Short mmCIF file of C-alpha atoms and ligand atoms in Angstrom, two decimals:
data_model
loop_
_atom_site.label_atom_id
_atom_site.label_comp_id
_atom_site.label_asym_id
_atom_site.label_seq_id
_atom_site.Cartn_x
_atom_site.Cartn_y
_atom_site.Cartn_z
CA MET A 1 -17.13 -24.87 32.57
CA SER A 2 -17.36 -27.30 29.66
CA LYS A 3 -15.47 -30.54 29.56
CA ILE A 4 -13.49 -29.20 26.60
CA ALA A 5 -12.22 -26.22 28.52
CA GLN A 6 -11.17 -28.33 31.48
CA ALA A 7 -9.32 -30.99 29.53
CA ALA A 8 -5.76 -30.36 30.68
CA SER A 9 -4.37 -33.85 30.89
CA ILE A 10 -4.37 -36.52 28.25
CA ASP A 11 -4.02 -40.18 29.12
CA ASP A 12 -0.99 -42.11 27.88
CA ALA A 13 -2.94 -45.00 26.38
CA SER A 14 -4.88 -42.74 24.00
CA VAL A 15 -1.64 -41.03 22.95
CA ASP A 16 -0.02 -44.41 22.24
CA ASP A 17 -3.03 -45.17 20.09
CA LEU A 18 -2.65 -41.89 18.19
CA LYS A 19 1.02 -42.66 17.56
CA THR A 20 0.08 -45.78 15.59
CA SER A 21 -1.62 -43.63 12.93
CA PHE A 22 0.65 -40.57 13.05
CA ARG A 23 3.82 -40.04 10.99
CA GLY A 24 4.92 -36.66 12.42
CA GLN A 25 6.15 -35.83 15.89
CA ILE A 26 3.99 -36.06 19.01
CA ILE A 27 5.41 -33.84 21.73
CA ARG A 28 4.23 -33.95 25.35
CA PRO A 29 5.28 -31.72 28.27
CA ALA A 30 8.01 -34.09 29.45
CA ASP A 31 9.53 -34.49 25.95
CA ALA A 32 12.67 -32.83 24.65
CA GLY A 33 11.77 -29.84 22.49
CA TYR A 34 8.49 -29.16 24.28
CA ASP A 35 9.45 -25.63 25.32
CA GLU A 36 10.70 -24.80 21.83
CA HIS A 37 7.55 -26.07 20.16
CA ARG A 38 5.03 -24.49 22.52
CA LYS A 39 6.48 -21.03 21.80
CA VAL A 40 4.72 -18.69 19.44
CA TRP A 41 6.04 -15.55 17.78
CA ASN A 42 4.56 -13.18 20.41
CA GLY A 43 6.75 -13.62 23.49
CA SER A 44 4.05 -12.25 25.78
CA ILE A 45 2.06 -15.47 25.24
CA ASP A 46 3.15 -18.30 27.53
CA ARG A 47 0.87 -21.35 27.37
CA ARG A 48 1.39 -25.03 28.06
CA PRO A 49 -0.51 -27.41 25.79
CA GLY A 50 -0.99 -31.04 26.80
CA LEU A 51 0.16 -32.28 23.39
CA ILE A 52 1.65 -30.85 20.22
CA ALA A 53 0.93 -32.83 17.05
CA ARG A 54 3.47 -31.82 14.37
CA CYS A 55 1.73 -32.94 11.18
CA THR A 56 3.58 -34.05 8.06
CA GLY A 57 0.56 -34.37 5.79
CA VAL A 58 -3.21 -34.66 5.44
CA ALA A 59 -3.32 -38.10 7.07
CA ASP A 60 -1.70 -36.68 10.21
CA VAL A 61 -4.19 -33.80 10.29
CA LEU A 62 -7.10 -36.23 9.96
CA ALA A 63 -5.69 -38.36 12.78
CA ALA A 64 -5.07 -35.35 15.02
CA VAL A 65 -8.56 -33.92 14.51
CA ARG A 66 -10.24 -37.27 15.17
CA PHE A 67 -8.11 -37.75 18.28
CA ALA A 68 -8.92 -34.27 19.60
CA ARG A 69 -12.63 -34.83 18.98
CA LYS A 70 -12.65 -38.16 20.72
CA GLN A 71 -10.73 -36.84 23.72
CA GLU A 72 -12.78 -33.61 23.72
CA LEU A 73 -9.65 -31.49 23.77
CA LEU A 74 -9.38 -27.76 23.46
CA THR A 75 -7.73 -27.43 20.04
CA ALA A 76 -5.37 -24.81 18.67
CA VAL A 77 -4.36 -24.81 15.01
CA ARG A 78 -0.98 -23.50 13.96
CA GLY A 79 0.54 -22.41 10.66
CA GLY A 80 3.32 -19.84 11.05
CA ARG A 81 2.76 -19.01 14.80
CA HIS A 82 2.18 -15.29 14.09
CA SER A 83 -1.28 -14.79 15.59
CA PHE A 84 -0.98 -11.48 17.48
CA PRO A 85 -3.15 -12.72 20.40
CA GLY A 86 -1.50 -16.17 20.37
CA HIS A 87 -4.47 -18.20 19.18
CA SER A 88 -2.17 -20.95 17.90
CA VAL A 89 -1.29 -22.26 21.35
CA CYS A 90 -3.45 -23.22 24.33
CA ASP A 91 -3.20 -24.26 27.97
CA GLY A 92 -3.95 -27.97 28.25
CA GLY A 93 -5.49 -29.38 25.07
CA ILE A 94 -3.77 -29.98 21.76
CA VAL A 95 -1.87 -27.88 19.24
CA ILE A 96 -2.31 -29.17 15.69
CA ASP A 97 0.88 -27.80 14.17
CA LEU A 98 1.07 -27.67 10.38
CA GLY A 99 4.61 -26.22 10.53
CA PRO A 100 6.35 -29.25 8.96
CA MET A 101 4.05 -29.17 5.90
CA LYS A 102 6.32 -27.18 3.59
CA GLY A 103 5.44 -28.43 0.11
CA ILE A 104 5.33 -25.80 -2.65
CA ARG A 105 4.77 -26.49 -6.34
CA VAL A 106 4.81 -23.72 -8.93
CA ASP A 107 3.26 -24.35 -12.34
CA PRO A 108 4.80 -21.54 -14.40
CA GLU A 109 2.72 -22.32 -17.52
CA ALA A 110 -0.62 -22.32 -15.77
CA ARG A 111 0.61 -19.51 -13.47
CA THR A 112 -0.57 -21.26 -10.34
CA VAL A 113 1.11 -22.46 -7.17
CA ARG A 114 0.11 -25.00 -4.56
CA ALA A 115 1.43 -24.41 -1.04
CA GLN A 116 0.95 -26.51 2.07
CA ALA A 117 -0.18 -24.98 5.33
CA GLY A 118 3.23 -24.74 7.02
CA VAL A 119 4.74 -22.51 4.33
CA LEU A 120 6.00 -19.07 5.38
CA LEU A 121 5.69 -16.03 3.14
CA GLY A 122 9.42 -15.84 2.37
CA GLU A 123 9.45 -19.50 1.36
CA LEU A 124 6.56 -18.97 -1.05
CA ASP A 125 8.14 -15.85 -2.58
CA ARG A 126 11.44 -17.65 -3.07
CA GLU A 127 9.80 -20.35 -5.18
CA THR A 128 7.47 -18.09 -7.16
CA GLN A 129 10.02 -15.32 -7.77
CA ALA A 130 12.32 -17.88 -9.39
CA PHE A 131 9.83 -17.56 -12.28
CA GLY A 132 9.22 -13.80 -11.93
CA LEU A 133 5.80 -14.57 -10.44
CA ALA A 134 4.17 -13.77 -7.10
CA VAL A 135 1.16 -14.29 -4.87
CA PRO A 136 0.19 -11.05 -3.12
CA ALA A 137 0.87 -11.70 0.57
CA GLY A 138 2.14 -9.88 3.66
CA ILE A 139 5.15 -7.74 4.50
CA VAL A 140 7.14 -9.90 6.95
CA THR A 141 8.66 -13.05 5.48
CA HIS A 142 8.45 -15.16 8.64
CA THR A 143 4.61 -14.90 8.76
CA GLY A 144 2.61 -18.04 7.92
CA ILE A 145 0.74 -18.19 4.64
CA ALA A 146 -2.11 -20.10 6.34
CA GLY A 147 -3.36 -17.68 8.99
CA LEU A 148 -2.61 -14.70 6.77
CA THR A 149 -4.58 -16.03 3.82
CA LEU A 150 -7.57 -17.15 5.87
CA GLY A 151 -8.00 -13.62 7.28
CA GLY A 152 -7.57 -11.89 3.90
CA GLY A 153 -3.91 -11.07 3.31
CA THR A 154 -2.73 -7.49 2.79
CA GLY A 155 0.70 -6.63 1.42
CA TRP A 156 3.00 -4.89 -1.04
CA ILE A 157 1.30 -5.79 -4.29
CA MET A 158 -2.35 -5.91 -3.22
CA ARG A 159 -3.25 -2.58 -4.84
CA LYS A 160 -2.19 -4.02 -8.18
CA TYR A 161 -3.24 -7.67 -7.81
CA GLY A 162 -5.70 -7.81 -4.90
CA LEU A 163 -5.59 -9.46 -1.50
CA THR A 164 -4.14 -12.91 -0.97
CA VAL A 165 -7.71 -14.29 -0.90
CA ASP A 166 -8.49 -12.60 -4.20
CA ASN A 167 -5.82 -14.86 -5.72
CA LEU A 168 -6.97 -18.04 -4.00
CA ARG A 169 -8.30 -20.68 -6.40
CA SER A 170 -9.01 -23.54 -4.03
CA VAL A 171 -8.23 -25.10 -0.66
CA ASP A 172 -7.98 -28.63 0.69
CA LEU A 173 -9.45 -28.74 4.15
CA VAL A 174 -10.12 -31.06 7.10
CA THR A 175 -13.45 -30.36 8.78
CA ALA A 176 -14.36 -30.44 12.45
CA ASP A 177 -15.83 -33.90 11.82
CA GLY A 178 -12.44 -35.11 10.66
CA GLU A 179 -13.46 -35.31 6.99
CA PHE A 180 -11.42 -34.17 3.97
CA MET A 181 -13.03 -31.60 1.66
CA LYS A 182 -12.12 -29.32 -1.20
CA ALA A 183 -13.49 -25.83 -1.66
CA SER A 184 -13.36 -23.60 -4.72
CA ASP A 185 -15.80 -21.64 -6.88
CA GLU A 186 -16.99 -24.99 -8.24
CA GLU A 187 -16.88 -27.24 -5.17
CA ASN A 188 -18.49 -26.21 -1.89
CA PRO A 189 -18.62 -22.55 -2.92
CA ASP A 190 -20.21 -21.48 0.39
CA LEU A 191 -17.21 -22.83 2.27
CA PHE A 192 -14.85 -21.23 -0.24
CA TRP A 193 -16.54 -17.88 0.42
CA GLY A 194 -16.07 -18.39 4.17
CA VAL A 195 -12.38 -19.30 4.11
CA ARG A 196 -11.62 -16.12 2.17
CA GLY A 197 -11.66 -13.92 5.28
CA GLY A 198 -13.45 -16.01 7.91
CA GLY A 199 -10.18 -17.23 9.47
CA GLY A 200 -9.75 -20.72 10.89
CA ASN A 201 -13.41 -21.05 11.84
CA PHE A 202 -14.45 -23.67 9.31
CA GLY A 203 -11.70 -26.24 9.20
CA ILE A 204 -7.98 -26.86 8.90
CA VAL A 205 -6.68 -25.95 5.48
CA THR A 206 -3.96 -28.38 4.53
CA GLU A 207 -3.14 -26.89 1.12
CA PHE A 208 -3.80 -23.67 -0.78
CA GLU A 209 -3.85 -23.15 -4.54
CA PHE A 210 -3.16 -19.60 -5.74
CA ARG A 211 -3.14 -17.74 -9.02
CA LEU A 212 0.25 -16.16 -9.80
CA ASN A 213 1.01 -12.70 -11.12
CA LEU A 214 3.94 -11.20 -12.98
CA LEU A 215 6.32 -9.33 -10.71
CA GLY A 216 9.92 -8.14 -10.94
CA PRO A 217 11.99 -9.97 -9.85
CA GLN A 218 13.58 -6.49 -9.68
CA VAL A 219 11.34 -3.76 -8.22
CA MET A 220 11.73 -0.13 -7.22
CA ALA A 221 11.12 -0.24 -3.48
CA GLY A 222 12.16 0.73 0.03
CA PRO A 223 11.85 3.40 2.70
CA VAL A 224 12.54 7.15 2.64
CA PHE A 225 13.01 8.62 6.13
CA TRP A 226 12.46 12.09 7.56
CA ALA A 227 13.01 13.44 11.07
CA MET A 228 9.74 13.31 13.04
CA GLN A 229 9.75 17.13 13.21
CA GLU A 230 9.09 17.16 9.48
CA ALA A 231 6.18 14.72 9.81
CA PRO A 232 3.34 17.31 9.60
CA ARG A 233 4.56 18.55 6.22
CA VAL A 234 5.56 15.14 4.90
CA LEU A 235 2.21 13.58 5.77
CA ARG A 236 0.24 16.37 4.10
CA PHE A 237 2.39 16.13 1.00
CA TYR A 238 2.12 12.32 1.04
CA ARG A 239 -1.68 12.37 1.37
CA ASP A 240 -2.07 14.60 -1.67
CA TRP A 241 0.66 12.94 -3.75
CA ILE A 242 -0.67 9.38 -3.48
CA THR A 243 -4.11 10.36 -4.78
CA GLY A 244 -2.58 10.69 -8.26
CA CYS A 245 -0.53 7.49 -8.12
CA PRO A 246 -1.43 4.28 -9.98
CA ASP A 247 -2.32 0.91 -8.43
CA GLU A 248 1.22 -0.34 -9.09
CA LEU A 249 2.32 1.82 -6.16
CA MET A 250 1.78 0.63 -2.62
CA THR A 251 3.01 2.59 0.38
CA ILE A 252 3.17 2.13 4.13
CA VAL A 253 3.96 5.01 6.46
CA THR A 254 5.89 4.01 9.53
CA GLN A 255 6.95 5.84 12.67
CA ARG A 256 9.54 4.63 15.15
CA LYS A 257 12.92 5.33 16.64
CA ALA A 258 15.51 4.53 13.96
CA SER A 259 17.18 1.23 14.75
CA ALA A 260 20.73 0.04 14.13
CA LEU A 261 19.92 -1.87 10.96
CA PRO A 262 22.19 -2.18 7.90
CA GLY A 263 22.19 1.10 5.97
CA VAL A 264 21.12 3.25 8.93
CA PRO A 265 23.88 5.76 9.85
CA PRO A 266 24.90 5.59 13.55
CA GLU A 267 23.96 9.27 14.16
CA LEU A 268 20.34 8.48 13.22
CA VAL A 269 19.93 5.48 15.54
CA GLY A 270 17.49 6.20 18.38
CA LYS A 271 16.06 9.35 16.74
CA HIS A 272 12.31 9.59 16.12
CA VAL A 273 11.69 9.18 12.40
CA LEU A 274 8.84 8.88 9.96
CA ALA A 275 9.28 6.86 6.80
CA VAL A 276 7.24 6.22 3.69
CA VAL A 277 8.03 2.71 2.49
CA ALA A 278 7.13 2.15 -1.14
CA CYS A 279 6.91 -0.76 -3.54
CA TYR A 280 6.22 -0.28 -7.23
CA ALA A 281 4.79 -3.40 -8.88
CA GLY A 282 5.74 -2.48 -12.45
CA PRO A 283 8.78 -1.56 -14.55
CA VAL A 284 11.63 -0.22 -12.41
CA GLU A 285 12.09 2.91 -14.58
CA ASP A 286 8.40 3.84 -14.17
CA GLY A 287 8.71 3.39 -10.41
CA GLU A 288 11.85 5.56 -10.32
CA ARG A 289 10.06 8.35 -12.20
CA LEU A 290 6.92 8.12 -10.09
CA LEU A 291 8.75 8.14 -6.77
CA ARG A 292 11.00 11.14 -7.56
CA PRO A 293 8.69 13.77 -5.98
CA LEU A 294 8.46 11.76 -2.76
CA LYS A 295 12.19 11.18 -2.56
CA SER A 296 12.96 14.85 -3.07
CA PHE A 297 10.32 16.26 -0.72
CA GLY A 298 11.69 18.25 2.24
CA SER A 299 14.93 16.99 3.76
CA PRO A 300 15.02 13.19 3.90
CA VAL A 301 17.55 11.93 6.45
CA LEU A 302 17.92 8.55 4.73
CA ASP A 303 16.76 7.14 1.39
CA LEU A 304 16.84 3.38 0.90
CA CYS A 305 14.23 3.39 -1.87
CA MET A 306 16.01 1.94 -4.91
CA PRO A 307 15.86 -0.92 -7.42
CA LYS A 308 16.22 -4.28 -5.63
CA PRO A 309 14.97 -7.85 -5.88
CA PHE A 310 11.41 -8.15 -4.56
CA VAL A 311 12.52 -10.91 -2.16
CA VAL A 312 15.02 -8.47 -0.63
CA HIS A 313 12.36 -5.79 -0.26
CA GLN A 314 10.08 -8.35 1.37
CA ARG A 315 12.59 -8.66 4.21
CA THR A 316 12.55 -4.91 5.01
CA PHE A 317 10.56 -5.30 8.23
CA ASP A 318 11.76 -8.78 9.28
CA ALA A 319 14.33 -7.67 11.85
CA SER A 320 11.88 -5.22 13.43
CA PHE A 321 9.48 -8.04 14.38
CA ARG A 322 11.69 -10.75 15.84
CA HIS A 323 10.35 -13.92 17.37
CA GLY A 324 10.03 -13.79 21.13
CA TRP A 325 9.73 -10.05 21.75
CA TRP A 326 6.56 -8.88 23.50
CA TYR A 327 3.95 -7.49 21.13
CA TYR A 328 0.69 -5.66 21.54
CA VAL A 329 -1.28 -4.34 18.59
CA ARG A 330 -4.28 -2.10 18.13
CA SER A 331 -5.75 -1.61 14.71
CA CYS A 332 -8.44 0.28 12.87
CA ASP A 333 -9.30 1.40 9.38
CA VAL A 334 -9.96 5.04 8.54
CA ALA A 335 -11.53 6.55 5.43
CA GLU A 336 -8.91 9.24 4.78
CA LEU A 337 -5.92 11.05 6.23
CA ASN A 338 -7.58 14.28 7.31
CA ASP A 339 -5.75 17.03 9.20
CA ASP A 340 -7.01 15.80 12.58
CA ILE A 341 -5.69 12.31 11.95
CA ILE A 342 -2.35 13.70 10.80
CA ASP A 343 -2.13 15.72 14.03
CA ILE A 344 -2.79 12.55 16.05
CA VAL A 345 -0.13 10.64 14.10
CA VAL A 346 2.42 13.40 14.69
CA GLU A 347 1.59 13.70 18.40
CA TYR A 348 1.80 9.97 19.20
CA GLY A 349 4.82 9.49 16.95
CA LYS A 350 6.77 11.92 19.12
CA ARG A 351 5.78 9.97 22.26
CA ILE A 352 7.31 6.64 21.18
CA LEU A 353 9.49 5.31 23.99
CA SER A 354 10.57 1.77 23.12
CA PRO A 355 13.21 1.32 20.40
CA ILE A 356 11.04 -1.46 18.88
CA THR A 357 7.63 0.20 19.04
CA SER A 358 6.28 1.38 15.69
CA ILE A 359 3.22 1.95 13.58
CA ALA A 360 2.39 0.85 10.07
CA LEU A 361 -0.17 3.00 8.29
CA TRP A 362 -1.24 1.07 5.20
CA GLN A 363 -2.44 2.67 2.01
CA MET A 364 -5.46 0.62 0.91
CA GLY A 365 -7.61 0.82 -2.24
CA GLY A 366 -6.72 -0.16 -5.81
CA ALA A 367 -7.57 -3.74 -6.77
CA VAL A 368 -8.65 -4.53 -3.19
CA ALA A 369 -11.52 -2.05 -3.47
CA ARG A 370 -12.61 -3.28 -6.90
CA VAL A 371 -13.75 -6.69 -5.62
CA GLY A 372 -17.39 -6.61 -4.51
CA ALA A 373 -17.96 -6.45 -0.75
CA SER A 374 -20.11 -9.59 -0.75
CA GLU A 375 -17.77 -11.71 -2.91
CA THR A 376 -15.59 -12.83 0.00
CA ALA A 377 -15.90 -12.97 3.77
CA PHE A 378 -13.09 -10.40 4.02
CA SER A 379 -14.48 -6.99 4.93
CA GLY A 380 -13.21 -3.43 4.87
CA ARG A 381 -12.53 -3.20 1.13
CA ASN A 382 -13.47 0.47 1.14
CA ALA A 383 -10.98 1.44 3.83
CA GLY A 384 -8.76 4.34 2.85
CA PHE A 385 -5.99 3.41 5.29
CA THR A 386 -5.34 0.77 7.92
CA PHE A 387 -3.56 1.60 11.16
CA ASN A 388 -1.43 -1.03 12.79
CA ILE A 389 -0.22 0.39 16.09
CA ASN A 390 2.42 -1.84 17.66
CA GLY A 391 3.40 -1.24 21.29
CA ASN A 392 6.36 -3.57 21.70
CA SER A 393 9.12 -4.35 24.18
CA GLU A 394 11.87 -6.94 24.23
CA SER A 395 10.54 -8.55 27.42
CA ALA A 396 7.98 -7.93 30.17
CA GLU A 397 9.97 -4.88 31.21
CA GLY A 398 8.28 -1.76 29.89
CA PHE A 399 5.50 -3.73 28.14
CA GLU A 400 2.66 -2.15 30.08
CA ALA A 401 3.78 1.37 29.11
CA GLU A 402 3.90 0.34 25.45
CA ARG A 403 0.42 -1.15 25.64
CA GLU A 404 -0.86 2.06 27.18
CA TRP A 405 0.68 4.08 24.38
CA ALA A 406 -0.91 1.84 21.73
CA ARG A 407 -4.32 1.98 23.40
CA ALA A 408 -4.18 5.76 23.79
CA TYR A 409 -3.12 6.26 20.15
CA TRP A 410 -5.93 3.98 18.97
CA SER A 411 -8.49 5.68 21.22
CA ALA A 412 -7.47 9.11 19.95
CA LEU A 413 -8.34 7.87 16.46
CA GLY A 414 -11.71 6.64 17.79
CA PRO A 415 -13.89 9.25 16.04
CA TYR A 416 -12.46 8.13 12.69
CA HIS A 417 -12.56 4.34 13.07
CA THR A 418 -14.45 2.59 10.30
CA SER A 419 -13.83 -1.17 9.94
CA VAL A 420 -11.03 -3.33 11.34
CA TYR A 421 -9.02 -6.13 9.71
CA VAL A 422 -9.66 -9.41 11.53
CA ASN A 423 -6.00 -10.51 11.36
CA PHE A 424 -4.95 -7.39 13.26
CA LEU A 425 -7.29 -7.97 16.22
CA MET A 426 -6.09 -8.97 19.66
CA GLU A 427 -8.46 -10.72 22.09
CA GLU A 428 -11.10 -7.99 21.85
CA GLY A 429 -14.46 -9.71 22.22
CA GLU A 430 -17.41 -10.53 20.01
CA ASP A 431 -18.45 -6.95 19.29
CA ARG A 432 -15.13 -6.22 17.65
CA ILE A 433 -15.33 -9.38 15.54
CA ARG A 434 -18.82 -8.40 14.46
CA ARG A 435 -17.46 -4.96 13.65
CA ALA A 436 -14.71 -6.53 11.55
CA TYR A 437 -17.28 -8.26 9.33
CA GLY A 438 -20.30 -6.00 9.61
CA ALA A 439 -23.62 -7.33 10.94
CA GLU A 440 -24.87 -8.88 7.69
CA LYS A 441 -21.71 -10.78 6.85
CA TYR A 442 -21.30 -11.83 10.46
CA ASP A 443 -24.74 -13.49 10.37
CA ARG A 444 -23.86 -15.24 7.11
CA LEU A 445 -20.63 -16.50 8.69
CA LYS A 446 -22.55 -17.76 11.71
CA ALA A 447 -24.87 -19.75 9.46
CA LEU A 448 -21.83 -21.23 7.73
CA LYS A 449 -20.30 -22.08 11.09
CA ARG A 450 -23.48 -23.94 12.05
CA LYS A 451 -23.16 -25.95 8.85
CA TYR A 452 -19.45 -26.81 9.07
CA ASP A 453 -18.60 -26.63 12.78
CA ARG A 454 -21.78 -26.75 14.83
CA THR A 455 -19.98 -27.66 18.09
CA ASN A 456 -17.48 -24.81 17.71
CA PHE A 457 -14.57 -27.25 17.71
CA PHE A 458 -12.44 -24.57 16.03
CA ARG A 459 -12.87 -21.91 18.68
CA LEU A 460 -9.33 -20.64 19.25
CA ASN A 461 -9.48 -17.94 16.60
CA GLN A 462 -11.39 -14.69 16.02
CA ASN A 463 -14.35 -16.84 16.84
CA ILE A 464 -17.62 -16.86 14.99
CA ALA A 465 -19.76 -18.83 17.43
CA PRO A 466 -22.46 -20.98 15.80
CA ASP A 467 -25.24 -19.51 17.95
C1 FAD B 1 5.12 -9.80 12.21
C2 FAD B 1 3.75 -9.90 11.59
C3 FAD B 1 3.53 -9.34 10.35
C4 FAD B 1 2.28 -9.44 9.77
N1 FAD B 1 2.08 -8.88 8.54
C5 FAD B 1 0.89 -9.04 7.93
C6 FAD B 1 0.69 -8.56 6.61
O1 FAD B 1 1.59 -7.99 6.01
N2 FAD B 1 -0.51 -8.75 6.04
C7 FAD B 1 -1.52 -9.40 6.69
O2 FAD B 1 -2.58 -9.58 6.09
N3 FAD B 1 -1.37 -9.85 7.94
C8 FAD B 1 -0.18 -9.69 8.57
N4 FAD B 1 -0.02 -10.14 9.84
C9 FAD B 1 -1.15 -10.77 10.54
C10 FAD B 1 -1.20 -12.22 10.16
O3 FAD B 1 -1.90 -12.35 8.94
C11 FAD B 1 -1.91 -13.05 11.24
O4 FAD B 1 -1.21 -12.91 12.44
C12 FAD B 1 -2.01 -14.51 10.83
O5 FAD B 1 -2.91 -15.15 11.70
C13 FAD B 1 -0.68 -15.21 10.88
O6 FAD B 1 -0.77 -16.48 10.35
P1 FAD B 1 0.16 -17.65 10.90
O7 FAD B 1 -0.18 -18.88 10.15
O8 FAD B 1 1.57 -17.20 10.93
O9 FAD B 1 -0.32 -17.72 12.41
P2 FAD B 1 -0.73 -18.86 13.43
O10 FAD B 1 -0.53 -18.22 14.75
O11 FAD B 1 -0.05 -20.13 13.16
O12 FAD B 1 -2.25 -19.04 13.14
C14 FAD B 1 -3.16 -18.00 13.43
C15 FAD B 1 -4.56 -18.53 13.38
O13 FAD B 1 -4.88 -18.84 12.03
C16 FAD B 1 -5.64 -20.03 11.98
N5 FAD B 1 -4.89 -21.01 11.20
C17 FAD B 1 -3.56 -21.10 11.03
N6 FAD B 1 -3.27 -22.08 10.19
C18 FAD B 1 -4.44 -22.63 9.82
C19 FAD B 1 -4.82 -23.67 8.93
N7 FAD B 1 -3.91 -24.34 8.23
N8 FAD B 1 -6.12 -23.95 8.78
C20 FAD B 1 -7.06 -23.27 9.46
N9 FAD B 1 -6.76 -22.27 10.31
C21 FAD B 1 -5.47 -21.95 10.47
C22 FAD B 1 -5.89 -20.47 13.40
O14 FAD B 1 -7.12 -19.97 13.83
C23 FAD B 1 -4.76 -19.82 14.14
O15 FAD B 1 -5.10 -19.53 15.47
C24 FAD B 1 1.22 -10.08 10.45
C25 FAD B 1 1.44 -10.63 11.70
C26 FAD B 1 2.69 -10.53 12.27
C27 FAD B 1 2.90 -11.09 13.63
#
């Protein structure tokens, strides 16, 4: 085993030395707050780092990276803590936590925004929506902008405005050698290509600069629910109906047991339901007109699709993915929703046991598919739909059964798997990472890794090993 992997203890003298050049908090196992700060969003991950470096700015990140290099520490990098497999915490070693770096600056005239690496999606939306502008990002507001962007970034307005990476103008980054760099189309374009989908493999991004797009602030959005028994008809209608819809419309199909959330009538709670959640990124009246056929199809048991502020819509799924519950995800892309796939969806939907297990079936396409496959490291632009199958429980109790359900659902879809989105992978091994990028892009990413991180210092991620 390498020295890096073994490094579990860190000597006090070197930490005292680090403290002289560090403005943020250094937290060690005996310190107050250690248990709070070692936690990540996925409660099934329980690791004990030797040191947590809570960075307040670029200088702290430089100091932390140089310290970790010198001490040969296993290094985890953390933005919003939402890595499904828990890559942002390690046993022994160091966590470089960007969480305190919350700076956001909107330039409404230039329609750009700069956001530091600790910003969460809801925080970014709050600032940009104050000007009726938005960066396309994900669907749960407590997710970190950093990890999400570096993997690609799918969300409610991507079909109209592209992925998060398609709106990225530049990054500031600290390399594995502890050097500061910028990357954009003009500066270090190879690195800029790599950070648009290649994850945290090439360095620690300290700040992102995005292009902004017009949005709302009022949008026509929300879920329409049907009883699961109606799912076969609803899904067939949905599949045909969305083919004629414009890029302004984005939908996610979800299946779960209805939970006791605001607006959900008590008699529905605990019942198996299927919902189509929509967001129309255009004038509210156009969205209302477009969504009428969906809202009146069959016998909806609940309709919460209505005009609302985009920031409110963005919170739709927040309560369903609380910090600390136990999460397991399996994901795949498929080309289309054929009858076989619909049958699988219906069958596994009926088998949901846990009140917090669910799936999200993402409609892809639109602006995402119009960017050339080789323009960014992100792959899977031609996917028709993305499955996100979440087998969840509130604690260890029942978790294994949920994992089994998720694996079985995913395996049943096996004949139809195409690509997979790297941010929806668990710890699944090199073949799956290669599959996420495709062989050609994977080789290009490896070459880039050799250039920017030849010792694989940044290895706690969906790792692209240099050799
Ligand atoms: C509830 C939930 C909802 C989600 N919804 C969406 C969605 O709508 N769309 C979507 O595209 N994805 C979504 N995801 C997946 C999400 O994009 C990834 O989990 C992402 O890694 C989260 O980023 P983070 O900063 O919160 O995570 P962290 O756990 O902090 O970081 C994850 C990894 O990203 C890398 N990383 C983080 N910060 C930096 C940095 N500053 N520099 C370099 N590398 C860094 C590291 O390798 C780290 O291990 C969701 C995940 C969850 C848990």
